[in-house]
mmCIF file with all atom_site columns, C-alpha atoms in Angstrom:
data_model
loop_
_atom_site.group_PDB
_atom_site.id
_atom_site.type_symbol
_atom_site.label_atom_id
_atom_site.label_alt_id
_atom_site.label_comp_id
_atom_site.label_asym_id
_atom_site.label_entity_id
_atom_site.label_seq_id
_atom_site.pdbx_PDB_ins_code
_atom_site.Cartn_x
_atom_site.Cartn_y
_atom_site.Cartn_z
_atom_site.occupancy
_atom_site.B_iso_or_equiv
_atom_site.pdbx_formal_charge
_atom_site.auth_seq_id
_atom_site.auth_comp_id
_atom_site.auth_asym_id
_atom_site.auth_atom_id
_atom_site.pdbx_PDB_model_num
ATOM 1   C CA . MET A 1 1   ? -31.150 -28.968 -34.676 1.00 0.00 ? 1041 MET A CA 1
ATOM 2   C CA . ARG A 1 2   ? -27.935 -27.262 -34.164 1.00 0.00 ? 1042 ARG A CA 1
ATOM 3   C CA . ARG A 1 3   ? -29.579 -23.939 -33.050 1.00 0.00 ? 1043 ARG A CA 1
ATOM 4   C CA . ILE A 1 4   ? -31.616 -25.933 -30.569 1.00 0.00 ? 1044 ILE A CA 1
ATOM 5   C CA . VAL A 1 5   ? -28.359 -27.351 -28.697 1.00 0.00 ? 1045 VAL A CA 1
ATOM 6   C CA . VAL A 1 6   ? -26.702 -24.199 -28.843 1.00 0.00 ? 1046 VAL A CA 1
ATOM 7   C CA . ALA A 1 7   ? -29.901 -22.153 -27.257 1.00 0.00 ? 1047 ALA A CA 1
ATOM 8   C CA . VAL A 1 8   ? -30.285 -24.730 -24.781 1.00 0.00 ? 1048 VAL A CA 1
ATOM 9   C CA . MET A 1 9   ? -26.467 -24.810 -23.822 1.00 0.00 ? 1049 MET A CA 1
ATOM 10  C CA . GLY A 1 10  ? -26.634 -20.764 -23.349 1.00 0.00 ? 1050 GLY A CA 1
ATOM 11  C CA . THR A 1 11  ? -29.830 -21.393 -21.129 1.00 0.00 ? 1051 THR A CA 1
ATOM 12  C CA . ILE A 1 12  ? -27.856 -23.831 -19.186 1.00 0.00 ? 1052 ILE A CA 1
ATOM 13  C CA . SER A 1 13  ? -24.516 -21.893 -18.778 1.00 0.00 ? 1053 SER A CA 1
ATOM 14  C CA . GLY A 1 14  ? -26.743 -18.560 -17.804 1.00 0.00 ? 1054 GLY A CA 1
ATOM 15  C CA . LEU A 1 15  ? -28.475 -20.503 -15.011 1.00 0.00 ? 1055 LEU A CA 1
ATOM 16  C CA . VAL A 1 16  ? -25.135 -21.633 -13.564 1.00 0.00 ? 1056 VAL A CA 1
ATOM 17  C CA . LEU A 1 17  ? -23.688 -18.436 -13.471 1.00 0.00 ? 1057 LEU A CA 1
ATOM 18  C CA . LEU A 1 18  ? -27.296 -17.045 -12.111 1.00 0.00 ? 1058 LEU A CA 1
ATOM 19  C CA . PHE A 1 19  ? -27.234 -19.836 -9.204  1.00 0.00 ? 1059 PHE A CA 1
ATOM 20  C CA . SER A 1 20  ? -23.594 -19.232 -8.687  1.00 0.00 ? 1060 SER A CA 1
ATOM 21  C CA . TYR A 1 21  ? -23.552 -15.609 -8.249  1.00 0.00 ? 1061 TYR A CA 1
ATOM 22  C CA . HIS A 1 22  ? -23.099 -14.486 -4.248  1.00 0.00 ? 1062 HIS A CA 1
ATOM 23  C CA . THR A 1 23  ? -24.877 -11.971 -2.758  1.00 0.00 ? 1063 THR A CA 1
ATOM 24  C CA . SER A 1 24  ? -22.651 -8.734  -1.350  1.00 0.00 ? 1064 SER A CA 1
ATOM 25  C CA . ARG A 1 25  ? -23.159 -7.686  2.365   1.00 0.00 ? 1065 ARG A CA 1
ATOM 26  C CA . ASN A 1 26  ? -23.707 -4.176  1.145   1.00 0.00 ? 1066 ASN A CA 1
ATOM 27  C CA . GLU A 1 27  ? -22.804 -2.912  5.156   1.00 0.00 ? 1067 GLU A CA 1
ATOM 28  C CA . GLY A 1 28  ? -23.899 1.054   3.818   1.00 0.00 ? 1068 GLY A CA 1
ATOM 29  C CA . SER A 1 29  ? -27.817 0.385   3.111   1.00 0.00 ? 1069 SER A CA 1
ATOM 30  C CA . THR A 1 30  ? -28.805 0.316   6.520   1.00 0.00 ? 1070 THR A CA 1
ATOM 31  C CA . ALA A 1 31  ? -28.747 2.556   9.610   1.00 0.00 ? 1071 ALA A CA 1
ATOM 32  C CA . VAL A 1 32  ? -28.025 2.165   13.225  1.00 0.00 ? 1072 VAL A CA 1
ATOM 33  C CA . ALA A 1 33  ? -30.972 2.904   15.435  1.00 0.00 ? 1073 ALA A CA 1
ATOM 34  C CA . GLY A 1 34  ? -28.806 3.310   18.642  1.00 0.00 ? 1074 GLY A CA 1
ATOM 35  C CA . PRO A 1 35  ? -28.570 1.220   22.184  1.00 0.00 ? 1075 PRO A CA 1
ATOM 36  C CA . ALA A 1 36  ? -30.827 -1.614  22.679  1.00 0.00 ? 1076 ALA A CA 1
ATOM 37  C CA . ALA A 1 37  ? -33.366 -0.438  25.278  1.00 0.00 ? 1077 ALA A CA 1
ATOM 38  C CA . SER A 1 38  ? -34.782 -3.681  26.301  1.00 0.00 ? 1078 SER A CA 1
ATOM 39  C CA . GLY A 1 39  ? -33.481 -5.262  29.657  1.00 0.00 ? 1079 GLY A CA 1
ATOM 40  C CA . GLY A 1 40  ? -31.709 -8.269  30.853  1.00 0.00 ? 1080 GLY A CA 1
ATOM 41  C CA . SER A 1 41  ? -28.719 -7.980  29.193  1.00 0.00 ? 1081 SER A CA 1
ATOM 42  C CA . ALA A 1 42  ? -26.182 -6.890  31.434  1.00 0.00 ? 1082 ALA A CA 1
ATOM 43  C CA . SER A 1 43  ? -23.169 -8.853  31.646  1.00 0.00 ? 1083 SER A CA 1
ATOM 44  C CA . SER A 1 44  ? -21.040 -10.082 34.386  1.00 0.00 ? 1084 SER A CA 1
ATOM 45  C CA . ASN A 1 45  ? -18.051 -7.724  33.774  1.00 0.00 ? 1085 ASN A CA 1
ATOM 46  C CA . GLY A 1 46  ? -19.978 -4.584  34.431  1.00 0.00 ? 1086 GLY A CA 1
ATOM 47  C CA . SER A 1 47  ? -20.930 -3.337  30.793  1.00 0.00 ? 1087 SER A CA 1
ATOM 48  C CA . SER A 1 48  ? -24.367 -2.840  30.688  1.00 0.00 ? 1088 SER A CA 1
ATOM 49  C CA . ASN A 1 49  ? -27.050 -2.474  27.520  1.00 0.00 ? 1089 ASN A CA 1
ATOM 50  C CA . GLY A 1 50  ? -27.289 1.032   27.269  1.00 0.00 ? 1090 GLY A CA 1
ATOM 51  C CA . SER A 1 51  ? -23.405 1.537   27.428  1.00 0.00 ? 1091 SER A CA 1
ATOM 52  C CA . SER A 1 52  ? -21.165 2.920   24.294  1.00 0.00 ? 1092 SER A CA 1
ATOM 53  C CA . ASN A 1 53  ? -18.859 0.557   22.950  1.00 0.00 ? 1093 ASN A CA 1
ATOM 54  C CA . GLY A 1 54  ? -15.674 0.715   25.021  1.00 0.00 ? 1094 GLY A CA 1
ATOM 55  C CA . SER A 1 55  ? -16.876 1.797   28.208  1.00 0.00 ? 1095 SER A CA 1
ATOM 56  C CA . SER A 1 56  ? -16.901 -1.261  30.486  1.00 0.00 ? 1096 SER A CA 1
ATOM 57  C CA . SER A 1 57  ? -15.246 -1.965  33.561  1.00 0.00 ? 1097 SER A CA 1
ATOM 58  C CA . GLY A 1 58  ? -13.972 -5.256  34.839  1.00 0.00 ? 1098 GLY A CA 1
ATOM 59  C CA . SER A 1 59  ? -11.678 -7.609  32.839  1.00 0.00 ? 1099 SER A CA 1
ATOM 60  C CA . ALA A 1 60  ? -11.620 -7.484  28.728  1.00 0.00 ? 1100 ALA A CA 1
ATOM 61  C CA . GLY A 1 61  ? -10.177 -9.439  26.157  1.00 0.00 ? 1101 GLY A CA 1
ATOM 62  C CA . SER A 1 62  ? -9.964  -13.405 26.756  1.00 0.00 ? 1102 SER A CA 1
ATOM 63  C CA . THR A 1 63  ? -11.620 -13.620 30.154  1.00 0.00 ? 1103 THR A CA 1
ATOM 64  C CA . ALA A 1 64  ? -14.917 -11.871 28.851  1.00 0.00 ? 1104 ALA A CA 1
ATOM 65  C CA . SER A 1 65  ? -18.011 -13.393 29.834  1.00 0.00 ? 1105 SER A CA 1
ATOM 66  C CA . GLY A 1 66  ? -21.556 -12.877 30.130  1.00 0.00 ? 1106 GLY A CA 1
ATOM 67  C CA . THR A 1 67  ? -24.622 -11.579 28.103  1.00 0.00 ? 1107 THR A CA 1
ATOM 68  C CA . TYR A 1 68  ? -24.330 -8.621  25.794  1.00 0.00 ? 1108 TYR A CA 1
ATOM 69  C CA . THR A 1 69  ? -26.959 -7.312  23.444  1.00 0.00 ? 1109 THR A CA 1
ATOM 70  C CA . GLY A 1 70  ? -25.973 -5.259  20.438  1.00 0.00 ? 1110 GLY A CA 1
ATOM 71  C CA . ASP A 1 71  ? -27.456 -2.038  18.941  1.00 0.00 ? 1111 ASP A CA 1
ATOM 72  C CA . SER A 1 72  ? -30.994 -2.255  16.902  1.00 0.00 ? 1112 SER A CA 1
ATOM 73  C CA . VAL A 1 73  ? -30.287 -1.646  13.660  1.00 0.00 ? 1113 VAL A CA 1
ATOM 74  C CA . MET A 1 74  ? -33.420 -0.325  11.680  1.00 0.00 ? 1114 MET A CA 1
ATOM 75  C CA . THR A 1 75  ? -33.549 -2.070  8.023   1.00 0.00 ? 1115 THR A CA 1
ATOM 76  C CA . ARG A 1 76  ? -35.751 -1.688  5.275   1.00 0.00 ? 1116 ARG A CA 1
ATOM 77  C CA . TRP A 1 77  ? -38.039 -4.381  6.723   1.00 0.00 ? 1117 TRP A CA 1
ATOM 78  C CA . GLY A 1 78  ? -37.901 -3.899  10.463  1.00 0.00 ? 1118 GLY A CA 1
ATOM 79  C CA . ALA A 1 79  ? -35.284 -3.460  13.518  1.00 0.00 ? 1119 ALA A CA 1
ATOM 80  C CA . VAL A 1 80  ? -33.036 -6.326  13.840  1.00 0.00 ? 1120 VAL A CA 1
ATOM 81  C CA . GLN A 1 81  ? -31.312 -6.590  17.211  1.00 0.00 ? 1121 GLN A CA 1
ATOM 82  C CA . VAL A 1 82  ? -28.555 -9.735  18.426  1.00 0.00 ? 1122 VAL A CA 1
ATOM 83  C CA . GLN A 1 83  ? -27.536 -11.048 21.709  1.00 0.00 ? 1123 GLN A CA 1
ATOM 84  C CA . ILE A 1 84  ? -24.654 -12.685 22.184  1.00 0.00 ? 1124 ILE A CA 1
ATOM 85  C CA . THR A 1 85  ? -23.662 -15.078 25.110  1.00 0.00 ? 1125 THR A CA 1
ATOM 86  C CA . VAL A 1 86  ? -19.875 -14.821 26.068  1.00 0.00 ? 1126 VAL A CA 1
ATOM 87  C CA . ALA A 1 87  ? -17.816 -17.265 28.223  1.00 0.00 ? 1127 ALA A CA 1
ATOM 88  C CA . ASP A 1 88  ? -14.146 -17.070 28.888  1.00 0.00 ? 1128 ASP A CA 1
ATOM 89  C CA . GLY A 1 89  ? -13.713 -15.267 25.419  1.00 0.00 ? 1129 GLY A CA 1
ATOM 90  C CA . LYS A 1 90  ? -15.804 -16.941 23.147  1.00 0.00 ? 1130 LYS A CA 1
ATOM 91  C CA . ILE A 1 91  ? -19.115 -16.159 21.372  1.00 0.00 ? 1131 ILE A CA 1
ATOM 92  C CA . THR A 1 92  ? -21.298 -19.471 22.934  1.00 0.00 ? 1132 THR A CA 1
ATOM 93  C CA . ALA A 1 93  ? -24.386 -18.276 21.537  1.00 0.00 ? 1133 ALA A CA 1
ATOM 94  C CA . ALA A 1 94  ? -25.872 -15.564 19.361  1.00 0.00 ? 1134 ALA A CA 1
ATOM 95  C CA . GLU A 1 95  ? -29.345 -14.832 18.955  1.00 0.00 ? 1135 GLU A CA 1
ATOM 96  C CA . ALA A 1 96  ? -31.674 -12.471 17.169  1.00 0.00 ? 1136 ALA A CA 1
ATOM 97  C CA . VAL A 1 97  ? -33.945 -11.057 20.013  1.00 0.00 ? 1137 VAL A CA 1
ATOM 98  C CA . ALA A 1 98  ? -35.669 -8.492  17.801  1.00 0.00 ? 1138 ALA A CA 1
ATOM 99  C CA . TYR A 1 99  ? -36.503 -9.161  13.961  1.00 0.00 ? 1139 TYR A CA 1
ATOM 100 C CA . PRO A 1 100 ? -38.974 -8.558  11.068  1.00 0.00 ? 1140 PRO A CA 1
ATOM 101 C CA . GLN A 1 101 ? -41.921 -10.550 11.824  1.00 0.00 ? 1141 GLN A CA 1
ATOM 102 C CA . ALA A 1 102 ? -44.674 -8.433  10.546  1.00 0.00 ? 1142 ALA A CA 1
ATOM 103 C CA . ASN A 1 103 ? -45.943 -10.701 7.853   1.00 0.00 ? 1143 ASN A CA 1
ATOM 104 C CA . PRO A 1 104 ? -46.036 -14.408 6.640   1.00 0.00 ? 1144 PRO A CA 1
ATOM 105 C CA . ARG A 1 105 ? -42.951 -13.703 4.298   1.00 0.00 ? 1145 ARG A CA 1
ATOM 106 C CA . ASP A 1 106 ? -40.789 -11.874 6.702   1.00 0.00 ? 1146 ASP A CA 1
ATOM 107 C CA . ARG A 1 107 ? -41.290 -14.707 9.484   1.00 0.00 ? 1147 ARG A CA 1
ATOM 108 C CA . GLN A 1 108 ? -40.863 -17.625 6.487   1.00 0.00 ? 1148 GLN A CA 1
ATOM 109 C CA . ILE A 1 109 ? -37.113 -16.092 5.878   1.00 0.00 ? 1149 ILE A CA 1
ATOM 110 C CA . ASN A 1 110 ? -36.109 -15.444 9.104   1.00 0.00 ? 1150 ASN A CA 1
ATOM 111 C CA . ALA A 1 111 ? -37.441 -18.873 10.144  1.00 0.00 ? 1151 ALA A CA 1
ATOM 112 C CA . TYR A 1 112 ? -34.375 -20.272 7.629   1.00 0.00 ? 1152 TYR A CA 1
ATOM 113 C CA . ALA A 1 113 ? -31.937 -17.589 7.719   1.00 0.00 ? 1153 ALA A CA 1
ATOM 114 C CA . LEU A 1 114 ? -31.705 -16.544 11.517  1.00 0.00 ? 1154 LEU A CA 1
ATOM 115 C CA . PRO A 1 115 ? -30.382 -20.032 12.556  1.00 0.00 ? 1155 PRO A CA 1
ATOM 116 C CA . VAL A 1 116 ? -27.738 -20.269 9.739   1.00 0.00 ? 1156 VAL A CA 1
ATOM 117 C CA . LEU A 1 117 ? -26.593 -16.667 11.165  1.00 0.00 ? 1157 LEU A CA 1
ATOM 118 C CA . ALA A 1 118 ? -26.598 -17.688 14.686  1.00 0.00 ? 1158 ALA A CA 1
ATOM 119 C CA . GLN A 1 119 ? -24.398 -20.887 13.460  1.00 0.00 ? 1159 GLN A CA 1
ATOM 120 C CA . GLU A 1 120 ? -22.129 -18.654 11.332  1.00 0.00 ? 1160 GLU A CA 1
ATOM 121 C CA . ALA A 1 121 ? -21.403 -16.233 14.298  1.00 0.00 ? 1161 ALA A CA 1
ATOM 122 C CA . THR A 1 122 ? -20.663 -18.787 16.940  1.00 0.00 ? 1162 THR A CA 1
ATOM 123 C CA . LYS A 1 123 ? -18.400 -20.665 14.149  1.00 0.00 ? 1163 LYS A CA 1
ATOM 124 C CA . ALA A 1 124 ? -16.596 -17.511 13.101  1.00 0.00 ? 1164 ALA A CA 1
ATOM 125 C CA . GLN A 1 125 ? -16.031 -15.899 16.928  1.00 0.00 ? 1165 GLN A CA 1
ATOM 126 C CA . SER A 1 126 ? -16.705 -12.547 14.781  1.00 0.00 ? 1166 SER A CA 1
ATOM 127 C CA . ALA A 1 127 ? -19.461 -10.767 12.702  1.00 0.00 ? 1167 ALA A CA 1
ATOM 128 C CA . ASP A 1 128 ? -17.435 -11.627 9.572   1.00 0.00 ? 1168 ASP A CA 1
ATOM 129 C CA . ILE A 1 129 ? -19.914 -13.645 8.429   1.00 0.00 ? 1169 ILE A CA 1
ATOM 130 C CA . ASP A 1 130 ? -21.711 -13.796 4.735   1.00 0.00 ? 1170 ASP A CA 1
ATOM 131 C CA . ALA A 1 131 ? -25.452 -12.426 4.296   1.00 0.00 ? 1171 ALA A CA 1
ATOM 132 C CA . VAL A 1 132 ? -27.865 -15.610 4.001   1.00 0.00 ? 1172 VAL A CA 1
ATOM 133 C CA . SER A 1 133 ? -28.941 -15.832 0.482   1.00 0.00 ? 1173 SER A CA 1
ATOM 134 C CA . GLY A 1 134 ? -32.428 -14.500 0.167   1.00 0.00 ? 1174 GLY A CA 1
ATOM 135 C CA . ALA A 1 135 ? -32.395 -12.508 3.639   1.00 0.00 ? 1175 ALA A CA 1
ATOM 136 C CA . THR A 1 136 ? -29.848 -9.897  2.682   1.00 0.00 ? 1176 THR A CA 1
ATOM 137 C CA . VAL A 1 137 ? -31.510 -7.119  4.167   1.00 0.00 ? 1177 VAL A CA 1
ATOM 138 C CA . THR A 1 138 ? -31.789 -9.038  7.541   1.00 0.00 ? 1178 THR A CA 1
ATOM 139 C CA . SER A 1 139 ? -28.658 -10.442 7.314   1.00 0.00 ? 1179 SER A CA 1
ATOM 140 C CA . ASP A 1 140 ? -26.901 -6.830  7.085   1.00 0.00 ? 1180 ASP A CA 1
ATOM 141 C CA . GLY A 1 141 ? -28.862 -6.066  9.864   1.00 0.00 ? 1181 GLY A CA 1
ATOM 142 C CA . TYR A 1 142 ? -27.832 -8.948  12.009  1.00 0.00 ? 1182 TYR A CA 1
ATOM 143 C CA . ILE A 1 143 ? -24.176 -8.570  11.272  1.00 0.00 ? 1183 ILE A CA 1
ATOM 144 C CA . GLN A 1 144 ? -24.364 -4.789  12.400  1.00 0.00 ? 1184 GLN A CA 1
ATOM 145 C CA . SER A 1 145 ? -26.012 -5.922  15.411  1.00 0.00 ? 1185 SER A CA 1
ATOM 146 C CA . LEU A 1 146 ? -23.794 -8.757  16.013  1.00 0.00 ? 1186 LEU A CA 1
ATOM 147 C CA . GLN A 1 147 ? -20.367 -6.149  15.690  1.00 0.00 ? 1187 GLN A CA 1
ATOM 148 C CA . SER A 1 148 ? -22.016 -3.614  18.122  1.00 0.00 ? 1188 SER A CA 1
ATOM 149 C CA . ALA A 1 149 ? -22.681 -6.742  20.553  1.00 0.00 ? 1189 ALA A CA 1
ATOM 150 C CA . ILE A 1 150 ? -19.149 -8.162  19.978  1.00 0.00 ? 1190 ILE A CA 1
ATOM 151 C CA . ASP A 1 151 ? -17.384 -4.749  20.845  1.00 0.00 ? 1191 ASP A CA 1
ATOM 152 C CA . ARG A 1 152 ? -19.698 -4.343  23.623  1.00 0.00 ? 1192 ARG A CA 1
ATOM 153 C CA . ALA A 1 153 ? -18.261 -7.537  25.072  1.00 0.00 ? 1193 ALA A CA 1
ATOM 154 C CA . HIS A 1 154 ? -14.338 -6.080  24.301  1.00 0.00 ? 1194 HIS A CA 1
ATOM 155 C CA . LEU A 1 155 ? -13.546 -9.613  21.830  1.00 0.00 ? 1195 LEU A CA 1
#
């Protein structure tokens, strides 16, 4: 009887440790594919989608407004690209405009991960957000693309 209690308690302890583990963002595991090529993301301050970081005309800082598209980041499962909307220097929306959706599992993962990442980005007002458990690869790509969009907005 004593062995059973010890085995059960050990199993429970192991499960608690397993479920409390937080995944890392492992930012070095994805490659940046370059500037975005889709249209419709020019901002009101003159920065365009194809511009490199730091090449914006007009005002910067807290008065930045417009729509900015980040780099398309190639991940193991496909490209991830984020577009942010900025009003008065604040991120009001962050949306993935490209993400892996080649199979049902990709669509299932991204259906719950992308809204969480978007909410966290607008809440944090930066790319300093946690990866979504179970969608680490997509989260890493999202965070990198989000950072390049923020850089373009000069926030």
